Structures are given as structure tokens and as C-alpha cells.
Coordinates of C-alpha atoms in Angstrom, one line a residue:
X735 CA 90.4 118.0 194.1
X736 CA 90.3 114.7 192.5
X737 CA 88.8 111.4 195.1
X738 CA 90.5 109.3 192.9
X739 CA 93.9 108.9 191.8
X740 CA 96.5 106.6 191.2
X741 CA 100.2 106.7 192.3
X742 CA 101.5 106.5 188.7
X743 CA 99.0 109.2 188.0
X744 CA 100.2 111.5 190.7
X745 CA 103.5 110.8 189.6
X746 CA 103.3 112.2 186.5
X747 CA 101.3 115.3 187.0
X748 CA 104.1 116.3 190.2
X749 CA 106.8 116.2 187.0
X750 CA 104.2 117.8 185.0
X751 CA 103.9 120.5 187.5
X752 CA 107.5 121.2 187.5
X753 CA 107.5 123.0 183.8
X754 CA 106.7 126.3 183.1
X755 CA 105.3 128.2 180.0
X756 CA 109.0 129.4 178.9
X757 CA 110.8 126.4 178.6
X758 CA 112.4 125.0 175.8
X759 CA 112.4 120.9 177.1
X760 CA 114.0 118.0 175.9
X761 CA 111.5 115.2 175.8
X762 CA 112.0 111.5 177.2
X763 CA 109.8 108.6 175.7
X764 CA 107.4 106.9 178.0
X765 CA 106.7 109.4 181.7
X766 CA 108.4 111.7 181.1
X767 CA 106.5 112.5 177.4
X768 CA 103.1 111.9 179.7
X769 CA 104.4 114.9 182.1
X770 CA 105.3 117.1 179.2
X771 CA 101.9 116.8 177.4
X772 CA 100.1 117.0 180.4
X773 CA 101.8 120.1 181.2
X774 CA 101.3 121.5 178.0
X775 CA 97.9 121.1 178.6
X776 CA 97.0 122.8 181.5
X777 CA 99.5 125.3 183.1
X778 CA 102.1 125.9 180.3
X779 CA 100.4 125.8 177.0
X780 CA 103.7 127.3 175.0
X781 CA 106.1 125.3 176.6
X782 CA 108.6 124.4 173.6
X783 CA 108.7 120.5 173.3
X784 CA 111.6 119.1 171.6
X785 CA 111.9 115.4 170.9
X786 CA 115.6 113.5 170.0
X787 CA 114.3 112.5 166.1
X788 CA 114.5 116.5 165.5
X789 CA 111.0 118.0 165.9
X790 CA 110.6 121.1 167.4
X791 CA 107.3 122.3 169.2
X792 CA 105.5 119.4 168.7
X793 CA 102.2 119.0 169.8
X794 CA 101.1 115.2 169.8
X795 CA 97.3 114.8 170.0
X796 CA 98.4 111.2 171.5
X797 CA 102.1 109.9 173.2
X798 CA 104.4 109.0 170.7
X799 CA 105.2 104.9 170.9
X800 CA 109.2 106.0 169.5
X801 CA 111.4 109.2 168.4
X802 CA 110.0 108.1 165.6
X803 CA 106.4 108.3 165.6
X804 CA 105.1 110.2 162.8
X805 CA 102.4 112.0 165.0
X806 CA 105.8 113.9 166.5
X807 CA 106.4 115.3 163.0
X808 CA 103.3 115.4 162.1
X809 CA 102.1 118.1 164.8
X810 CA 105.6 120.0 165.2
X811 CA 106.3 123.6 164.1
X812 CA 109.2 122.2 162.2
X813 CA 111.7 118.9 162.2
X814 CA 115.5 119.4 161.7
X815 CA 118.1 116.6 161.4
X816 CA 119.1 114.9 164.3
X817 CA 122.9 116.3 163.8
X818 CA 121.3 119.6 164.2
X819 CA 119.6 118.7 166.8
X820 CA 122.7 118.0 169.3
X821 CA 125.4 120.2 167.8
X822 CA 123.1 123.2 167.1
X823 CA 120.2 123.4 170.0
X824 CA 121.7 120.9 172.5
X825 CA 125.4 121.3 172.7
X826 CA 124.6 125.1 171.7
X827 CA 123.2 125.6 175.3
X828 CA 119.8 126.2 174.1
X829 CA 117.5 123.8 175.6
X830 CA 116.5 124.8 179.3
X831 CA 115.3 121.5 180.3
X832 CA 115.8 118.0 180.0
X833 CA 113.3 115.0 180.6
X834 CA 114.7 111.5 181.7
X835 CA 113.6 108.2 182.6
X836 CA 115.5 105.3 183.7
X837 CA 116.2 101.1 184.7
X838 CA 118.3 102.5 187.4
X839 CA 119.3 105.8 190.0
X840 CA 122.0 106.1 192.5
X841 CA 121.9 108.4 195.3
X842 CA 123.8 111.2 193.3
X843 CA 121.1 110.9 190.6
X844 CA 123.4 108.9 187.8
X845 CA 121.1 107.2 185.5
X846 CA 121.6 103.5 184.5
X847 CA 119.9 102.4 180.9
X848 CA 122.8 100.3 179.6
X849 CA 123.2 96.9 181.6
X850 CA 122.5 95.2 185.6
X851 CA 125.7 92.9 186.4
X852 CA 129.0 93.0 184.5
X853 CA 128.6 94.8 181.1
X854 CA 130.2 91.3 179.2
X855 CA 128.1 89.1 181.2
X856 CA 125.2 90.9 182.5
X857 CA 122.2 89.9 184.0
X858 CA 119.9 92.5 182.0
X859 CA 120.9 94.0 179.1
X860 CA 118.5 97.1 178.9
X861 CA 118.0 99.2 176.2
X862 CA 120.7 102.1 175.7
X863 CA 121.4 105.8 176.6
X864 CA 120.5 106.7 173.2
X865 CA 121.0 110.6 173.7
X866 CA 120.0 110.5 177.6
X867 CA 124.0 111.0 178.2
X868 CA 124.2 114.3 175.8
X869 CA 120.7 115.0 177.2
X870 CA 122.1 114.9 180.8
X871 CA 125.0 116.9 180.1
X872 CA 124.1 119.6 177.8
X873 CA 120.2 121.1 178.8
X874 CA 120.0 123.6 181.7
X875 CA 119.0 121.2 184.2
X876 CA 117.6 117.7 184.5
X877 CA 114.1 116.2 185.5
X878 CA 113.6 112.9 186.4
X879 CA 110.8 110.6 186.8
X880 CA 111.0 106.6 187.7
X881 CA 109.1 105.2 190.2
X882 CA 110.5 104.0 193.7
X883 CA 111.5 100.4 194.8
X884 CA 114.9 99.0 195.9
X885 CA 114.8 97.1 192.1
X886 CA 115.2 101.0 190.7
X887 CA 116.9 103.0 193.3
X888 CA 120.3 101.3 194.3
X889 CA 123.4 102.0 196.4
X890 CA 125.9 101.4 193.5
X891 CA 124.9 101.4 190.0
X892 CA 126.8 98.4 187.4
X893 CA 127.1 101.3 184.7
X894 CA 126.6 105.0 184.9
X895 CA 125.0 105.6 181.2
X896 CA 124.3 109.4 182.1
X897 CA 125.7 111.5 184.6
X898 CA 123.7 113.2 187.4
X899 CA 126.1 114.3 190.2
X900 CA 128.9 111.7 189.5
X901 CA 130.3 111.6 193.2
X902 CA 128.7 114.0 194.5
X903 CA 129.9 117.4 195.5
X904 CA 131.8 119.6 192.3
X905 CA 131.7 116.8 190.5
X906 CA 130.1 117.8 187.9
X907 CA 132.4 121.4 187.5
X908 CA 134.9 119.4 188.3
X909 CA 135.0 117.1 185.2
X910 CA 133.6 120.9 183.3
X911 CA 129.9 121.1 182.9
X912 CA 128.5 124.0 182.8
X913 CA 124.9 122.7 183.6
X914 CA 123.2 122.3 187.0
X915 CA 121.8 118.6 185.7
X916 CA 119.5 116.9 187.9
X917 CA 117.3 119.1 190.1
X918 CA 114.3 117.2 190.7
X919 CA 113.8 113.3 190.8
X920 CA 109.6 112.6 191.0
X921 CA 108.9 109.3 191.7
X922 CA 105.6 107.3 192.6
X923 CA 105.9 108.2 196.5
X924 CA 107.7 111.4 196.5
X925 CA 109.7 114.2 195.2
X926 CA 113.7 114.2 195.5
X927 CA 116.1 117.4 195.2
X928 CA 120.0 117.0 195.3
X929 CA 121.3 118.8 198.7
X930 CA 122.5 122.0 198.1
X931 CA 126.5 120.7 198.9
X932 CA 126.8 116.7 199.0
X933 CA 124.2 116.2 196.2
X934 CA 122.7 113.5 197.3
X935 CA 118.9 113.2 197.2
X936 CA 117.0 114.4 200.0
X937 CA 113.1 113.7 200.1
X938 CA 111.4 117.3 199.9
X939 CA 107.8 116.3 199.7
X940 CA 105.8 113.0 199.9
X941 CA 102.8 112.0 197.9
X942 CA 99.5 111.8 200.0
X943 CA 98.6 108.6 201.1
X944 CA 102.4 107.2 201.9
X945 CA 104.5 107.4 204.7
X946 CA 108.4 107.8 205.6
X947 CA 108.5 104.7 206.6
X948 CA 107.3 103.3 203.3
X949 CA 109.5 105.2 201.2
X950 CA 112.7 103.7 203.4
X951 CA 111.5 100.3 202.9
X952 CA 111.7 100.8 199.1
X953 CA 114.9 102.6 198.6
X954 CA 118.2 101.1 198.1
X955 CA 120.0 103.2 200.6
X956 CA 119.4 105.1 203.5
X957 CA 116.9 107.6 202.6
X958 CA 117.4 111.7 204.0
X959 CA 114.8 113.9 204.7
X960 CA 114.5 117.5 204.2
X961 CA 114.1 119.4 207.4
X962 CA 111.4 121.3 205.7
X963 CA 109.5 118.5 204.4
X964 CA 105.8 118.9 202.8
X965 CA 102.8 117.2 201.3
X966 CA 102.6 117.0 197.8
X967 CA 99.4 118.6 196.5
X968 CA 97.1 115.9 195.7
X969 CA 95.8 116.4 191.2
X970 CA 93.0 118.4 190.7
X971 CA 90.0 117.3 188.3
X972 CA 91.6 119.3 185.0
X973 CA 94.6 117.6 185.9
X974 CA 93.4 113.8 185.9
X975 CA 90.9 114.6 183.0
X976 CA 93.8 115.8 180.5
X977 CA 95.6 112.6 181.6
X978 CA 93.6 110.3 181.2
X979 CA 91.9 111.9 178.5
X980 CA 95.5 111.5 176.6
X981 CA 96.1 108.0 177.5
X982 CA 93.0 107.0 176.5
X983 CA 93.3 108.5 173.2
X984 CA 97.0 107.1 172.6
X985 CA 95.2 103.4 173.6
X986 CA 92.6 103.6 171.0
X987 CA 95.4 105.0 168.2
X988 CA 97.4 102.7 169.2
X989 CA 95.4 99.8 169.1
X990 CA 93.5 100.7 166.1
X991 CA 96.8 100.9 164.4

């Protein structure tokens, strides 16, 4: 076991942990890309990584900065147009698992990358869903990784840019999707699954080193617990060396370019 870790760092090797060796995953820029390598790293070296610019199977040696990084294109078994992309292996059903980040989550797991205040007048104008909404809708199911604090996790969202649960409940076979979408939301404190019925988050394990109390006091509404509540297991050496291995490299390419 690794003495040493950080909760960044344990956040992204829990969503790394979550993929398996057959699945074909959609991949979000910034954490979410991190968990993906790392998995494809250790545990689940033919996992299929798909990025929204088109390339299939890519293999970066360092995180892509964009979509559009040429190391994504450079290292994937092939690149297809971004049409294809969403009307062929998306919206065809064949992508098993999407990758999200995001500004903003409500209780029901509906992302917010659009704007904080009124959408004419808003306080923060972030950057866009981009194909998070298609992304959301469209794979198998939905991970999600964005770290915890009231700023992040709010009762009531300005603008839902992709749908997790909507209301909670049917809503989502209610409005006709097919997918499950968000099953998992891994943050810098703990893990979050949807209940079973209502949807709404429910803390299933908690990082070592923090407390229920703690992850209350940074969440923007009252936080439920799984009756069945563990300990997330803390990384193990192979885990923290291939992270920080990759972020290292990705520094120094990134830097020297």
C-alpha cells in the first residue's frame, strides 16, 4: 500500500478502478482522461478508449490538453469523423461507458457546464456541454468524477447542461432513455451511487482519512448514507507510480512544447 497519497490522487484511481477490460468508454478531458489512462494501465489494458474528436482506441503516452490533441490521433487504432462518431457508435448504442466531469451536480446527478446565475446575466459563464449531453444520454451508463465542496455540489442547479436522473425516480424512462446514465459519482472524499428507487445519491464508501461529518459540511444538501457503508481501499504502489508517472510525462510534453 502506498504511505503517501493525495485526495486528488485517490480520486482518480477509485474512478479508475471502476472500468473493466471489456469496455468500450467514452472519454472526458481533464479526470476523467487521468482515470481512463490510469486504468488502462494497470487492471484493464484493452479497455477501448474513445475520445469526442473521433479516435478510437487511443493510447496516449501523455493526457491530451483538448479533443484535439494530436497525441489522441496519433496513438489510436483509427480516427473517424466526429458525425460518425455520435450517429454511428454513440447514438447506435455502442459505447458501454461514458466519462464526465463537471462546474456543477445536483442531488439526482444532472451536470451543470453551461452557466452559475441566470443564463442572460450570469455570474460565470463556463465552458459548454460540448457532447457531455449526447454523452450522458446515449453510453450504457455514466461515471462521474468532480471533487466535493458546497461551490460543486448544490441543491438546485441554474442550468441542467446534461441529464443524470432529471427528478429523480423514472425520470429518465419517463422522458425515453434507454440508458441507466449515472451510476457512480467519485469525488475527492467519497464514492456516490444513485438509490436504487429515488435516485438520489447516497454515499457508499468514504475515502480513508475523512469523516461523515466532513463530507456533510461540504455538500450542498443533506447528504444520505448507505446502510452498508465501507472504506475505500486506499492506492497501491503500481497504482500511484502509473499516475504520477503519466502526469509527470504530460508536464514535461507539455511544457517543452
Amino acid at each position: 500500500m502506498s504511505s503517501a497519497f493525495t485526495p486528488t490522487e485517490m480520486m482518480t484511481i477509485a474512478a479508475a478502478r471502476a472500468l473493466t477490460n471489456d469496455d468500450v468508454c467514452f472519454v472526458g478531458i481533464g479526470a476523467p482522461s487521468a482515470a481512463c489512462n490510469v486504468a488502462r494501465l494497470t487492471h484493464a489494458p484493452d479497455i477501448t478508449l474513445i475520445y469526442e474528436s473521433g479516435t478510437i482506441g487511443t493510447k496516449p503516452d501523455v493526457l491530451p490538453l483538448s479533443i484535439g490533441d494530436g497525441e489522441l490521433c496519433d496513438t489510436a487504432l483509427c480516427t473517424v469523423s466526429v458525425p460518425e462518431m455520435f450517429r454511428y457508435w454513440l447514438q447506435g448504442g455502442r459505447i458501454t461507458t461514458g466519462f464526465l466531469g463537471g462546474a456543477q451536480i445536483d442531488r439526482f446527478a444532472n451536470l451543470n457546464t453551461t452557466v452559475v446565475g441566470e443564463y442572460e446575466r450570469p455570474q460565470v459563464r463556463l465552458p459548454g456541454g460540448g457532447g457531455a449531453p449526447e454523452i450522458a444520454s446515449n453510453c450504457g451508463q455514466i461515471y462521474i468524477t468532480i471533487a466535493l465542496s458546497k461551490r460543486g455540489f448544490v441543491d438546485h442547479l441554474d442550468f441542467i447542461t446534461s441529464m443524470g436522473h432529471g427528478e429523480g425516480g423514472d425520470h429518465r424512462s419517463r422522458l425515453g432513455m434507454k440508458t441507466k446514465g449515472p451510476t457512480r459519482v467519485i469525488t475527492d472524499m467519497c464514492i456516490f451511487e444513485p438509490d436504487p428507487v429515488t435516485k438520489e445519491l447516497t454515499v457508499v464508501s468514504i475515502h480513508n482519512g475523512f469523516t461523515r461529518e466532513q463530507i456533510t459540511e461540504n455538500c450542498g444538501w443533506p447528504v444520505r448514507f448507505s446502510s452498508s457503508l465501507t472504506e475505500t481501499p486506499v492506492p497501491t504502489e503500481r497504482e500511484i507510480s502509473v499516475l504520477r508517472d503519466i502526469n509527470a510525462r504530460t508536464k514535461k510534453a507539455h511544457e517543452a512544447a
